[in-house]
Coordinates of C-alpha atoms and ligand atoms in Angstrom, one line a residue:
X1 CA -210.2 39.9 134.9
X2 CA -210.2 41.2 138.6
X3 CA -206.8 41.4 140.5
X4 CA -207.5 39.0 142.5
X5 CA -208.9 36.5 140.5
X6 CA -207.8 32.3 141.2
X7 CA -207.8 32.4 137.2
X8 CA -205.3 35.4 136.6
X9 CA -203.1 34.4 139.3
X10 CA -202.9 31.7 138.2
X11 CA -202.7 32.7 134.7
X12 CA -199.4 35.1 136.0
X13 CA -198.1 32.0 137.5
X14 CA -197.7 30.1 133.9
X15 CA -196.2 33.7 132.8
X16 CA -193.7 33.1 135.2
X17 CA -193.1 29.7 134.8
X18 CA -192.6 30.8 130.9
X19 CA -189.8 33.5 131.5
X20 CA -187.9 31.3 134.7
X21 CA -188.2 27.7 132.1
X22 CA -186.6 30.7 129.2
X23 CA -183.6 31.7 131.6
X24 CA -183.6 27.7 132.8
X25 CA -182.2 26.9 129.1
X26 CA -180.0 29.6 128.5
X27 CA -176.3 29.4 128.4
X28 CA -174.7 32.1 130.5
X29 CA -172.4 34.8 127.9
X30 CA -168.9 34.0 127.5
X31 CA -166.2 35.9 129.1
X32 CA -163.4 37.1 126.1
X33 CA -159.8 37.6 126.9
X34 CA -159.4 40.6 124.8
X35 CA -156.0 40.6 123.2
X36 CA -154.6 43.7 124.5
X37 CA -151.7 45.4 122.5
X38 CA -148.0 46.1 125.0
X39 CA -146.8 44.5 128.1
X40 CA -148.4 42.2 130.3
X41 CA -149.6 42.9 134.1
X42 CA -153.2 44.4 132.8
X43 CA -156.2 42.1 131.2
X44 CA -159.1 43.4 129.4
X45 CA -162.5 40.8 129.6
X46 CA -165.2 41.1 127.0
X47 CA -168.7 40.1 128.7
X48 CA -170.3 39.6 125.1
X49 CA -173.6 39.8 125.4
X50 CA -174.3 39.4 121.8
X51 CA -174.9 36.4 121.7
X52 CA -178.2 36.4 123.8
X53 CA -181.2 35.1 122.2
X54 CA -182.0 38.6 120.9
X55 CA -178.6 39.8 120.0
X56 CA -178.2 42.3 123.0
X57 CA -177.5 43.3 126.8
X58 CA -181.3 44.7 126.5
X59 CA -182.2 40.7 126.7
X60 CA -181.4 41.0 130.3
X61 CA -183.3 44.2 130.5
X62 CA -186.2 42.9 128.7
X63 CA -186.6 39.4 130.8
X64 CA -186.3 42.0 134.2
X65 CA -188.9 44.4 133.1
X66 CA -191.5 41.2 132.0
X67 CA -190.8 39.7 135.7
X68 CA -191.1 43.0 137.4
X69 CA -194.0 44.2 135.7
X70 CA -195.7 40.3 136.3
X71 CA -194.9 40.3 140.1
X72 CA -196.4 43.7 140.4
X73 CA -199.7 42.6 139.0
X74 CA -199.7 45.2 136.1
X75 CA -199.7 42.3 133.4
X76 CA -202.3 40.0 133.1
X77 CA -204.1 37.5 130.6
X78 CA -204.4 39.4 127.4
X79 CA -202.7 42.8 128.8
X80 CA -200.9 44.7 125.3
X81 CA -197.1 45.4 126.7
X82 CA -196.2 48.9 125.4
X83 CA -193.2 50.3 125.1
X84 CA -191.5 52.9 123.4
X85 CA -188.1 52.1 121.8
X86 CA -187.3 52.1 118.1
X87 CA -184.8 49.4 119.2
X88 CA -183.0 46.4 120.9
X89 CA -185.0 47.2 123.8
X90 CA -188.2 46.2 121.7
X91 CA -186.5 43.1 119.9
X92 CA -186.6 42.1 123.1
X93 CA -189.1 43.0 124.2
X94 CA -191.3 41.2 121.3
X95 CA -189.7 37.8 122.5
X96 CA -191.0 38.4 126.0
X97 CA -194.3 38.7 124.4
X98 CA -194.9 36.0 122.7
X99 CA -192.9 33.9 125.2
X100 CA -196.0 35.1 127.7
X101 CA -199.0 35.1 124.9
X102 CA -199.8 38.7 124.7
X103 CA -199.3 41.3 122.1
X104 CA -196.8 44.1 122.1
X105 CA -196.5 47.3 120.3
X106 CA -193.2 49.1 120.4
X107 CA -193.6 53.1 119.3
X108 CA -191.2 54.7 117.4
X109 CA -190.0 57.5 114.8
X110 CA -191.5 56.9 110.9
X111 CA -187.9 57.1 110.4
X112 CA -186.5 53.8 111.8
X113 CA -185.0 51.5 109.7
X114 CA -186.7 49.0 107.5
X115 CA -184.5 46.0 109.6
X116 CA -185.2 46.8 113.3
X117 CA -189.2 47.0 112.3
X118 CA -189.2 43.7 110.1
X119 CA -187.5 42.0 114.1
X120 CA -189.3 43.4 115.9
X121 CA -192.7 41.8 113.3
X122 CA -190.5 38.2 113.1
X123 CA -191.2 38.1 116.9
X124 CA -194.9 39.2 116.7
X125 CA -194.6 42.8 118.0
X126 CA -196.9 46.0 116.3
X127 CA -194.8 48.5 115.4
X128 CA -196.2 52.0 115.8
X129 CA -195.0 55.7 114.5
X130 CA -194.5 59.1 115.5
X131 CA -193.2 62.6 113.2
X132 CA -190.8 62.9 116.0
X133 CA -189.1 60.1 118.4
X134 CA -189.4 63.6 121.4
X135 CA -193.2 62.1 121.0
X136 CA -192.8 59.0 121.5
X137 CA -192.8 58.1 125.2
X138 CA -196.3 60.3 125.0
X139 CA -197.9 58.1 123.3
X140 CA -197.0 55.2 124.3
X141 CA -198.6 55.6 127.5
X142 CA -201.1 57.4 126.0
X143 CA -201.6 53.9 123.8
X144 CA -201.7 51.7 126.8
X145 CA -203.9 54.1 128.7
X146 CA -206.5 53.6 125.9
X147 CA -205.8 50.1 125.4
X148 CA -205.9 48.5 129.0
X149 CA -202.8 47.7 128.4
X150 CA -199.4 48.7 130.4
X151 CA -196.2 50.8 129.2
X152 CA -193.4 49.6 129.7
X153 CA -191.2 52.1 130.2
X154 CA -187.8 51.4 129.9
X155 CA -186.5 54.1 131.2
X156 CA -187.8 54.7 134.3
X157 CA -187.9 51.0 135.2
X158 CA -183.8 49.3 134.0
X159 CA -182.5 50.7 137.8
X160 CA -185.1 49.3 139.2
X161 CA -186.2 45.7 137.3
X162 CA -182.9 44.6 137.7
X163 CA -181.7 42.5 141.2
X164 CA -178.7 44.3 141.8
X165 CA -177.7 42.5 144.8
X166 CA -177.4 38.9 142.3
X167 CA -179.6 36.6 141.1
X168 CA -177.1 36.3 138.5
X169 CA -177.6 39.7 137.5
X170 CA -174.5 40.3 134.8
X171 CA -172.1 41.9 138.0
X172 CA -172.3 38.8 139.4
X173 CA -171.8 36.5 136.0
X174 CA -168.8 38.2 135.3
X175 CA -166.9 38.3 139.2
X176 CA -168.1 34.5 139.2
X177 CA -166.1 34.2 135.6
X178 CA -163.7 36.2 136.5
X179 CA -162.6 33.8 139.7
X180 CA -159.5 31.5 138.3
X181 CA -158.3 34.4 136.5
X182 CA -154.7 36.1 137.5
X183 CA -156.6 39.9 138.9
X184 CA -159.5 37.8 140.1
X185 CA -161.3 41.5 141.0
X186 CA -161.7 44.1 138.2
X187 CA -159.9 47.3 138.9
X188 CA -162.9 48.8 136.8
X189 CA -165.5 48.4 134.5
X190 CA -166.4 50.1 131.8
X191 CA -169.7 50.5 130.5
X192 CA -171.9 52.8 128.8
X193 CA -175.5 54.7 129.4
X194 CA -178.5 54.0 127.5
X195 CA -180.7 53.7 129.9
X196 CA -178.3 53.9 132.9
X197 CA -179.2 50.2 133.7
X198 CA -176.2 48.3 133.8
X199 CA -174.4 51.0 135.5
X200 CA -176.7 51.5 138.2
X201 CA -176.7 48.1 138.7
X202 CA -172.8 46.9 138.6
X203 CA -171.9 50.1 140.3
X204 CA -174.3 49.0 143.2
X205 CA -173.2 45.1 143.2
X206 CA -168.8 46.4 143.5
X207 CA -170.4 48.2 146.5
X208 CA -172.7 45.9 148.2
X209 CA -169.7 43.1 147.7
X210 CA -167.1 46.2 149.5
X211 CA -165.1 45.4 145.9
X212 CA -162.6 48.0 145.3
X213 CA -163.5 47.6 141.4
X214 CA -164.9 51.0 140.6
X215 CA -167.0 51.8 137.2
X216 CA -166.5 53.9 134.2
X217 CA -169.1 55.6 132.5
X218 CA -168.0 55.9 128.3
X219 CA -170.5 59.0 127.4
X220 CA -171.4 59.5 123.0
X221 CA -171.0 62.8 122.2
X222 CA -174.4 64.8 122.3
X223 CA -175.1 62.8 125.2
X224 CA -176.9 64.5 128.5
X225 CA -175.2 62.2 130.9
X226 CA -172.0 63.5 131.8
X227 CA -172.2 66.8 132.0
X228 CA -174.9 65.6 134.1
X229 CA -173.2 63.6 136.5
X230 CA -170.3 66.3 136.6
X231 CA -173.4 68.6 137.3
X232 CA -174.7 66.6 139.0
X233 CA -178.8 67.7 138.8
X234 CA -180.5 64.8 136.7
X235 CA -181.9 67.8 134.9
X236 CA -179.7 69.1 132.1
X237 CA -180.6 68.2 128.8
X238 CA -178.9 68.0 125.3
X239 CA -181.9 68.2 123.0
X240 CA -180.3 66.5 120.2
X241 CA -179.9 63.0 119.5
X242 CA -177.2 60.2 119.8
X243 CA -175.2 59.0 116.8
X244 CA -174.5 55.8 118.5
X245 CA -176.9 53.4 118.5
X246 CA -178.2 52.2 122.5
X247 CA -176.2 54.6 124.5
X248 CA -176.2 58.9 124.9
X249 CA -179.4 60.5 125.3
X250 CA -180.9 63.8 125.5
X251 CA -181.8 63.7 129.0
X252 CA -180.8 62.8 132.2
X253 CA -182.8 58.7 132.1
X254 CA -183.8 58.4 135.6
X255 CA -182.3 54.8 135.7
X256 CA -179.3 56.6 135.0
X257 CA -177.6 56.2 139.1
X258 CA -174.5 58.9 138.8
X259 CA -174.1 58.0 143.4
X260 CA -172.3 54.6 141.6
X261 CA -169.9 56.0 138.5
X262 CA -166.8 56.6 139.8
X263 CA -165.7 58.1 136.2
X264 CA -166.6 59.7 133.1
X265 CA -165.1 60.1 129.9
X266 CA -166.4 61.9 126.8
X267 CA -166.2 59.5 123.7
X268 CA -165.6 61.1 119.8
X269 CA -167.8 59.1 118.0
X270 CA -165.4 58.8 115.8
X271 CA -163.5 57.5 118.0
X272 CA -166.2 55.0 119.0
X273 CA -166.6 53.9 115.1
X274 CA -162.5 53.3 114.7
X275 CA -162.6 51.6 117.8
X276 CA -165.4 49.2 117.0
X277 CA -163.8 48.1 113.5
X278 CA -160.3 47.7 115.2
X279 CA -161.9 45.8 118.6
X280 CA -164.1 43.0 115.9
X281 CA -160.3 43.7 113.7
X282 CA -158.5 42.0 116.4
X283 CA -161.1 39.5 118.2
X284 CA -162.5 37.8 115.1
X285 CA -165.9 39.0 116.1
X286 CA -167.6 41.4 114.4
X287 CA -169.5 44.5 117.2
X288 CA -171.7 47.2 117.4
X289 CA -170.7 50.8 117.3
X290 CA -171.6 50.8 121.7
X291 CA -168.8 48.4 122.0
X292 CA -166.6 50.8 120.3
X293 CA -167.6 53.7 122.8
X294 CA -166.2 51.0 125.6
X295 CA -163.4 49.9 123.9
X296 CA -162.2 53.5 124.0
X297 CA -163.3 54.0 127.4
X298 CA -161.9 50.9 129.1
X299 CA -158.2 51.7 127.0
X300 CA -158.1 55.5 128.6
X301 CA -158.5 53.3 131.8
X302 CA -155.6 50.8 130.7
X303 CA -153.6 53.7 130.6
X304 CA -154.6 55.2 133.1
X305 CA -153.5 52.1 134.9
X306 CA -150.2 52.0 132.8
X307 CA -148.7 55.1 133.3
X308 CA -149.2 54.2 136.7
X309 CA -147.2 51.6 137.2
X310 CA -150.7 49.4 138.3
X311 CA -151.6 46.1 137.1
X312 CA -155.1 44.8 136.9
X313 CA -157.9 43.4 135.1
X314 CA -160.1 45.4 133.7
X315 CA -163.9 44.2 132.2
X316 CA -166.2 46.2 129.7
X317 CA -169.2 45.1 127.8
X318 CA -170.0 43.9 124.1
X319 CA -173.4 45.0 123.8
X320 CA -174.3 43.6 120.6
X321 CA -173.3 42.3 117.1
X322 CA -172.3 44.0 114.3
X323 CA -174.4 42.3 112.2
X324 CA -176.5 45.0 112.9
X325 CA -174.2 48.4 111.6
X326 CA -173.3 46.5 108.3
X327 CA -174.8 49.3 106.2
X328 CA -174.3 52.3 109.0
X329 CA -170.8 52.2 110.7
X330 CA -169.2 49.8 109.3
X331 CA -169.9 51.1 105.7
X332 CA -166.9 53.9 104.3
X333 CA -169.8 55.5 102.2
X334 CA -172.4 56.1 105.6
X335 CA -169.6 57.1 107.8
X336 CA -168.9 59.8 104.8
X337 CA -171.8 61.0 104.0
X338 CA -172.4 61.7 108.6
X339 CA -168.9 64.1 108.4
X340 CA -167.3 61.3 110.9
X341 CA -163.7 61.7 110.1
X342 CA -162.2 57.8 111.6
X343 CA -158.1 59.0 110.4
X344 CA -157.1 60.0 113.0
X345 CA -158.4 57.2 116.1
X346 CA -157.1 54.6 114.0
X347 CA -153.7 56.5 113.4
X348 CA -154.0 56.4 117.8
X349 CA -155.2 52.4 118.0
X350 CA -152.8 51.7 115.2
X351 CA -149.7 53.5 117.1
X352 CA -151.6 51.4 120.2
X353 CA -150.5 47.9 118.4
X354 CA -146.7 49.4 117.4
X355 CA -145.7 51.0 121.2
X356 CA -148.3 49.7 123.4
X357 CA -148.8 53.1 124.5
X358 CA -152.8 54.6 123.8
X359 CA -152.6 58.0 123.1
X360 CA -156.5 58.7 123.1
Ligands
PLP401 C1 -179.5 49.7 125.3 C2 -177.9 49.5 125.2 C3 -176.2 49.7 125.7 C4 -176.9 51.1 128.0 O1 -177.3 49.5 128.5 P1 -178.6 50.5 129.3 O2 -177.8 49.5 130.6 O3 -179.9 50.5 129.2 O4 -177.3 51.5 129.9 C5 -175.9 49.9 125.3 N1 -175.0 49.2 124.4 C6 -176.4 49.0 123.3 C7 -176.6 48.1 122.0 C8 -177.6 48.7 124.1 O5 -178.3 48.7 122.3

Protein backbone atom coordinates (compact mmCIF):
# COMPACT_ATOMS: atom_id res chain seq x y z
CA UNK A 1 0.00 0.00 0.00
CA UNK A 2 1.57 3.36 -1.02
CA UNK A 3 2.46 5.69 1.82
CA UNK A 4 -0.02 8.35 0.68
CA UNK A 5 -2.94 5.89 0.52
CA UNK A 6 -5.84 7.21 2.66
CA UNK A 7 -6.56 3.66 3.83
CA UNK A 8 -3.02 3.34 5.12
CA UNK A 9 -3.38 6.68 6.89
CA UNK A 10 -6.58 5.63 8.61
CA UNK A 11 -4.93 2.34 9.65
CA UNK A 12 -2.07 4.31 11.21
CA UNK A 13 -4.60 6.59 12.97
CA UNK A 14 -6.31 3.56 14.46
CA UNK A 15 -3.00 2.00 15.55
CA UNK A 16 -1.98 5.23 17.32
CA UNK A 17 -5.39 5.39 18.99
CA UNK A 18 -4.92 1.86 20.33
CA UNK A 19 -1.46 2.62 21.73
CA UNK A 20 -2.75 5.84 23.28
CA UNK A 21 -5.86 4.18 24.71
CA UNK A 22 -3.66 1.49 26.25
CA UNK A 23 -1.62 4.19 28.01
CA UNK A 24 -4.83 5.89 29.12
CA UNK A 25 -6.07 2.66 30.72
CA UNK A 26 -2.77 2.17 32.56
CA UNK A 27 -1.99 3.61 35.99
CA UNK A 28 1.28 5.36 36.74
CA UNK A 29 3.94 3.27 38.48
CA UNK A 30 4.54 3.67 42.24
CA UNK A 31 7.36 5.59 43.82
CA UNK A 32 8.16 3.55 46.95
CA UNK A 33 9.93 4.97 49.99
CA UNK A 34 12.84 2.64 50.68
CA UNK A 35 13.43 1.91 54.40
CA UNK A 36 17.02 3.09 54.53
CA UNK A 37 19.11 2.18 57.59
CA UNK A 38 20.80 5.11 59.35
CA UNK A 39 19.71 8.44 60.71
CA UNK A 40 17.14 10.78 59.18
CA UNK A 41 17.96 13.46 56.64
CA UNK A 42 18.36 11.40 53.47
CA UNK A 43 15.43 9.66 51.78
CA UNK A 44 15.70 6.98 49.11
CA UNK A 45 12.85 6.31 46.65
CA UNK A 46 12.36 3.43 44.21
CA UNK A 47 10.38 4.00 41.02
CA UNK A 48 8.64 0.65 40.51
CA UNK A 49 8.75 -0.15 36.79
CA UNK A 50 8.00 -3.82 37.41
CA UNK A 51 4.26 -3.13 37.58
CA UNK A 52 3.83 -2.20 33.92
CA UNK A 53 1.58 -4.65 32.01
CA UNK A 54 4.68 -6.34 30.52
CA UNK A 55 6.66 -6.27 33.76
CA UNK A 56 9.58 -3.90 33.16
CA UNK A 57 10.68 -0.39 32.23
CA UNK A 58 10.88 -1.66 28.61
CA UNK A 59 7.10 -1.16 28.47
CA UNK A 60 7.75 2.61 28.26
CA UNK A 61 10.46 2.12 25.63
CA UNK A 62 8.29 -0.18 23.49
CA UNK A 63 5.38 2.29 23.59
CA UNK A 64 7.70 5.14 22.53
CA UNK A 65 9.32 3.09 19.75
CA UNK A 66 5.93 2.07 18.34
CA UNK A 67 4.59 5.63 18.39
CA UNK A 68 7.82 6.91 16.83
CA UNK A 69 7.70 4.31 14.04
CA UNK A 70 3.98 4.90 13.40
CA UNK A 71 4.32 8.70 13.30
CA UNK A 72 7.36 8.42 11.02
CA UNK A 73 5.34 6.41 8.52
CA UNK A 74 7.61 3.39 8.98
CA UNK A 75 4.83 1.00 9.96
CA UNK A 76 1.59 0.31 8.10
CA UNK A 77 -0.97 -2.49 7.89
CA UNK A 78 0.78 -5.85 7.99
CA UNK A 79 4.31 -4.45 8.49
CA UNK A 80 6.35 -7.08 10.31
CA UNK A 81 8.21 -5.59 13.27
CA UNK A 82 11.66 -7.09 13.84
CA UNK A 83 13.83 -6.51 16.92
CA UNK A 84 17.19 -7.79 18.13
CA UNK A 85 16.47 -8.67 21.76
CA UNK A 86 16.38 -11.75 23.91
CA UNK A 87 14.91 -9.97 26.85
CA UNK A 88 12.44 -7.50 28.21
CA UNK A 89 12.32 -5.36 25.05
CA UNK A 90 11.11 -8.27 22.91
CA UNK A 91 8.43 -9.12 25.48
CA UNK A 92 7.11 -5.52 25.57
CA UNK A 93 7.29 -5.04 21.79
CA UNK A 94 5.43 -8.33 21.22
CA UNK A 95 2.66 -6.90 23.41
CA UNK A 96 2.39 -3.68 21.36
CA UNK A 97 2.61 -5.52 18.02
CA UNK A 98 -0.35 -7.65 19.06
CA UNK A 99 -2.19 -4.54 20.25
CA UNK A 100 -1.98 -2.91 16.79
CA UNK A 101 -2.28 -6.20 14.90
CA UNK A 102 1.07 -6.62 13.16
CA UNK A 103 3.46 -9.62 13.17
CA UNK A 104 6.48 -9.49 15.50
CA UNK A 105 9.78 -11.34 15.22
CA UNK A 106 12.47 -11.28 17.95
CA UNK A 107 15.99 -12.18 16.81
CA UNK A 108 17.91 -13.73 19.69
CA UNK A 109 20.77 -16.10 20.56
CA UNK A 110 19.91 -19.80 20.54
CA UNK A 111 20.95 -19.89 24.22
CA UNK A 112 18.01 -17.68 25.33
CA UNK A 113 16.07 -19.20 28.23
CA UNK A 114 12.96 -21.22 27.41
CA UNK A 115 10.97 -19.07 29.83
CA UNK A 116 11.62 -15.89 27.86
CA UNK A 117 10.90 -17.56 24.54
CA UNK A 118 7.60 -18.79 25.98
CA UNK A 119 6.69 -15.29 27.18
CA UNK A 120 7.39 -13.69 23.77
CA UNK A 121 5.38 -16.43 22.06
CA UNK A 122 2.58 -15.99 24.59
CA UNK A 123 2.21 -12.41 23.34
CA UNK A 124 2.02 -13.75 19.79
CA UNK A 125 5.65 -13.03 18.81
CA UNK A 126 7.89 -15.36 16.83
CA UNK A 127 11.48 -16.10 17.88
CA UNK A 128 14.25 -16.35 15.29
CA UNK A 129 17.61 -17.71 16.46
CA UNK A 130 21.24 -16.93 15.69
CA UNK A 131 24.22 -18.97 16.91
CA UNK A 132 26.34 -16.01 18.06
CA UNK A 133 24.90 -13.08 20.03
CA UNK A 134 26.78 -10.35 18.06
CA UNK A 135 25.06 -11.57 14.85
CA UNK A 136 21.59 -10.57 16.15
CA UNK A 137 21.74 -7.02 14.81
CA UNK A 138 22.73 -7.76 11.21
CA UNK A 139 20.32 -10.68 11.11
CA UNK A 140 17.42 -8.53 12.38
CA UNK A 141 18.18 -5.87 9.73
CA UNK A 142 18.43 -8.53 7.00
CA UNK A 143 15.18 -10.19 8.05
CA UNK A 144 13.31 -6.86 8.05
CA UNK A 145 14.68 -5.98 4.59
CA UNK A 146 13.75 -9.37 3.22
CA UNK A 147 10.11 -9.28 4.33
CA UNK A 148 9.57 -5.55 3.78
CA UNK A 149 9.27 -5.18 7.55
CA UNK A 150 10.64 -2.65 10.01
CA UNK A 151 13.72 -3.21 12.19
CA UNK A 152 12.86 -1.36 15.41
CA UNK A 153 16.54 -1.10 16.53
CA UNK A 154 16.17 -0.21 20.21
CA UNK A 155 19.86 0.60 20.69
CA UNK A 156 19.75 3.33 18.04
CA UNK A 157 16.30 4.81 18.63
CA UNK A 158 15.68 4.54 22.41
CA UNK A 159 17.29 7.92 22.97
CA UNK A 160 15.21 9.83 20.38
CA UNK A 161 11.86 8.01 20.53
CA UNK A 162 11.06 9.32 24.03
CA UNK A 163 9.75 12.87 24.55
CA UNK A 164 12.41 13.94 27.05
CA UNK A 165 10.79 17.33 27.79
CA UNK A 166 7.75 15.68 29.36
CA UNK A 167 4.58 13.92 28.15
CA UNK A 168 4.55 11.72 31.23
CA UNK A 169 7.98 10.25 30.60
CA UNK A 170 9.67 8.53 33.55
CA UNK A 171 11.42 11.75 34.66
CA UNK A 172 8.31 13.91 34.69
CA UNK A 173 6.44 11.20 36.56
CA UNK A 174 9.16 10.94 39.25
CA UNK A 175 9.25 14.71 39.80
CA UNK A 176 5.44 14.95 40.02
CA UNK A 177 5.34 12.12 42.57
CA UNK A 178 8.01 13.78 44.71
CA UNK A 179 6.11 17.07 44.93
CA UNK A 180 4.87 16.63 48.49
CA UNK A 181 8.04 15.04 49.90
CA UNK A 182 10.43 16.74 52.31
CA UNK A 183 12.99 17.08 49.51
CA UNK A 184 10.93 17.27 46.30
CA UNK A 185 13.92 17.86 44.04
CA UNK A 186 16.27 14.88 44.38
CA UNK A 187 19.98 15.47 44.84
CA UNK A 188 20.68 12.41 42.68
CA UNK A 189 18.87 10.04 40.35
CA UNK A 190 20.74 6.74 40.00
CA UNK A 191 20.06 4.44 37.03
CA UNK A 192 21.88 1.80 35.01
CA UNK A 193 22.17 1.59 31.22
CA UNK A 194 21.14 -1.02 28.66
CA UNK A 195 20.21 1.08 25.67
CA UNK A 196 21.07 4.23 27.66
CA UNK A 197 17.61 5.61 26.85
CA UNK A 198 16.47 5.99 30.46
CA UNK A 199 19.58 7.91 31.56
CA UNK A 200 19.29 10.12 28.45
CA UNK A 201 15.64 10.97 29.18
CA UNK A 202 16.25 11.74 32.87
CA UNK A 203 19.48 13.66 32.22
CA UNK A 204 17.94 15.84 29.51
CA UNK A 205 14.80 16.45 31.57
CA UNK A 206 16.64 17.71 34.67
CA UNK A 207 18.68 20.09 32.51
CA UNK A 208 15.63 21.32 30.60
CA UNK A 209 13.79 22.00 33.89
CA UNK A 210 16.97 23.52 35.41
CA UNK A 211 16.88 21.25 38.45
CA UNK A 212 19.99 20.84 40.62
CA UNK A 213 19.54 17.07 40.37
CA UNK A 214 22.56 15.07 39.22
CA UNK A 215 22.44 11.78 37.34
CA UNK A 216 24.60 8.79 38.18
CA UNK A 217 24.87 5.65 36.04
CA UNK A 218 25.87 2.42 37.79
CA UNK A 219 27.59 0.04 35.37
CA UNK A 220 28.14 -3.71 35.80
CA UNK A 221 31.33 -5.69 35.02
CA UNK A 222 32.31 -6.11 31.34
CA UNK A 223 30.31 -3.07 30.23
CA UNK A 224 31.83 -0.52 27.84
CA UNK A 225 29.72 2.42 29.04
CA UNK A 226 31.88 3.49 32.00
CA UNK A 227 35.27 3.50 30.25
CA UNK A 228 33.71 5.07 27.15
CA UNK A 229 32.28 7.83 29.35
CA UNK A 230 35.60 8.31 31.20
CA UNK A 231 37.50 8.58 27.92
CA UNK A 232 34.68 10.63 26.35
CA UNK A 233 34.47 8.33 23.34
CA UNK A 234 31.71 6.22 21.82
CA UNK A 235 34.37 4.05 20.19
CA UNK A 236 35.09 1.92 23.23
CA UNK A 237 34.37 -1.84 23.28
CA UNK A 238 34.98 -4.63 25.78
CA UNK A 239 33.77 -7.46 23.57
CA UNK A 240 32.42 -9.24 26.65
CA UNK A 241 28.80 -9.84 27.63
CA UNK A 242 27.32 -8.53 30.87
CA UNK A 243 25.99 -11.02 33.40
CA UNK A 244 23.38 -8.59 34.70
CA UNK A 245 20.41 -8.92 32.36
CA UNK A 246 19.14 -5.75 30.70
CA UNK A 247 22.22 -3.64 31.47
CA UNK A 248 25.90 -3.38 30.57
CA UNK A 249 26.92 -3.59 26.91
CA UNK A 250 30.05 -4.77 25.09
CA UNK A 251 30.06 -1.48 23.11
CA UNK A 252 28.92 2.09 23.82
CA UNK A 253 25.44 2.06 22.28
CA UNK A 254 24.30 4.99 20.11
CA UNK A 255 21.49 5.78 22.58
CA UNK A 256 23.95 6.37 25.43
CA UNK A 257 24.20 10.15 25.90
CA UNK A 258 27.31 10.68 28.04
CA UNK A 259 26.99 14.47 28.18
CA UNK A 260 23.99 14.37 30.53
CA UNK A 261 25.62 12.00 33.04
CA UNK A 262 27.31 13.56 36.09
CA UNK A 263 29.01 10.49 37.49
CA UNK A 264 29.40 6.77 36.90
CA UNK A 265 30.33 3.94 39.25
CA UNK A 266 31.43 0.35 38.56
CA UNK A 267 29.40 -2.22 40.50
CA UNK A 268 30.81 -5.77 40.82
CA UNK A 269 28.26 -8.39 39.69
CA UNK A 270 28.37 -10.13 43.09
CA UNK A 271 27.57 -6.76 44.73
CA UNK A 272 24.59 -6.32 42.36
CA UNK A 273 23.21 -9.71 43.34
CA UNK A 274 23.84 -9.21 47.07
CA UNK A 275 22.14 -5.78 46.91
CA UNK A 276 19.25 -7.24 44.86
CA UNK A 277 18.54 -9.85 47.56
CA UNK A 278 18.98 -7.33 50.38
CA UNK A 279 16.66 -4.84 48.62
CA UNK A 280 13.97 -7.53 48.15
CA UNK A 281 14.06 -8.51 51.83
CA UNK A 282 13.97 -4.93 53.08
CA UNK A 283 11.32 -3.70 50.64
CA UNK A 284 9.12 -6.80 50.89
CA UNK A 285 8.94 -7.27 47.14
CA UNK A 286 11.18 -9.19 44.85
CA UNK A 287 13.44 -7.18 42.52
CA UNK A 288 15.69 -8.11 39.58
CA UNK A 289 19.47 -7.95 39.11
CA UNK A 290 19.75 -4.47 37.57
CA UNK A 291 17.79 -3.09 40.54
CA UNK A 292 20.58 -4.49 42.73
CA UNK A 293 23.13 -2.60 40.60
CA UNK A 294 21.05 0.57 40.98
CA UNK A 295 20.76 0.04 44.75
CA UNK A 296 24.55 -0.34 45.14
CA UNK A 297 25.02 2.90 43.17
CA UNK A 298 22.38 4.69 45.26
CA UNK A 299 24.03 3.56 48.52
CA UNK A 300 27.33 4.90 47.17
CA UNK A 301 25.96 8.43 46.59
CA UNK A 302 24.02 8.37 49.85
CA UNK A 303 27.21 7.58 51.78
CA UNK A 304 28.95 10.48 50.03
CA UNK A 305 26.08 12.80 51.01
CA UNK A 306 26.15 11.57 54.60
CA UNK A 307 29.93 12.04 54.87
CA UNK A 308 29.58 15.60 53.52
CA UNK A 309 26.78 16.37 56.02
CA UNK A 310 24.21 16.87 53.23
CA UNK A 311 20.50 16.11 53.46
CA UNK A 312 18.18 15.44 50.53
CA UNK A 313 16.49 12.76 48.48
CA UNK A 314 17.82 10.14 46.08
CA UNK A 315 15.77 8.24 43.49
CA UNK A 316 16.59 4.96 41.81
CA UNK A 317 14.66 2.46 39.69
CA UNK A 318 13.10 -0.92 40.35
CA UNK A 319 13.50 -2.07 36.73
CA UNK A 320 11.83 -5.49 36.84
CA UNK A 321 10.67 -8.15 39.27
CA UNK A 322 12.83 -10.88 40.80
CA UNK A 323 10.29 -13.46 39.56
CA UNK A 324 12.22 -13.50 36.30
CA UNK A 325 15.43 -14.58 38.06
CA UNK A 326 14.33 -17.27 40.53
CA UNK A 327 16.48 -19.91 38.83
CA UNK A 328 19.47 -17.58 38.30
CA UNK A 329 20.37 -14.71 40.68
CA UNK A 330 18.17 -16.05 43.49
CA UNK A 331 19.57 -19.58 43.18
CA UNK A 332 22.71 -20.13 45.30
CA UNK A 333 23.84 -23.00 43.06
CA UNK A 334 23.64 -20.77 39.95
CA UNK A 335 25.57 -18.02 41.75
CA UNK A 336 28.33 -20.46 42.80
CA UNK A 337 28.50 -22.00 39.31
CA UNK A 338 29.17 -18.56 37.89
CA UNK A 339 32.05 -18.03 40.32
CA UNK A 340 30.30 -15.24 42.20
CA UNK A 341 31.02 -14.80 45.91
CA UNK A 342 28.40 -12.63 47.63
CA UNK A 343 29.96 -12.89 51.12
CA UNK A 344 32.01 -9.65 51.21
CA UNK A 345 29.08 -7.61 49.85
CA UNK A 346 26.59 -9.20 52.22
CA UNK A 347 28.95 -8.23 55.06
CA UNK A 348 28.95 -4.61 53.83
CA UNK A 349 25.13 -4.58 53.80
CA UNK A 350 24.94 -6.17 57.27
CA UNK A 351 27.30 -3.47 58.55
CA UNK A 352 25.08 -0.83 56.94
CA UNK A 353 22.09 -2.19 58.85
CA UNK A 354 24.05 -2.10 62.10
CA UNK A 355 25.88 1.18 61.85
CA UNK A 356 24.06 3.19 59.16
CA UNK A 357 27.36 3.50 57.29
CA UNK A 358 27.99 2.07 53.82
CA UNK A 359 31.60 1.03 53.25
CA UNK A 360 31.13 -0.59 49.81
C1 LIG B 1 16.72 -2.16 29.60
C2 LIG B 1 16.87 -2.40 31.04
C3 LIG B 1 17.54 -1.49 31.86
C4 LIG B 1 18.21 -0.23 31.34
O1 LIG B 1 17.36 0.68 30.68
P1 LIG B 1 17.80 1.50 29.39
O2 LIG B 1 16.83 2.60 29.28
O3 LIG B 1 17.71 0.56 28.22
O4 LIG B 1 19.20 1.99 29.55
C5 LIG B 1 17.63 -1.80 33.23
N1 LIG B 1 17.08 -2.93 33.73
C6 LIG B 1 16.42 -3.82 32.96
C7 LIG B 1 15.83 -5.05 33.58
C8 LIG B 1 16.28 -3.59 31.58
O5 LIG B 1 15.61 -4.48 30.83
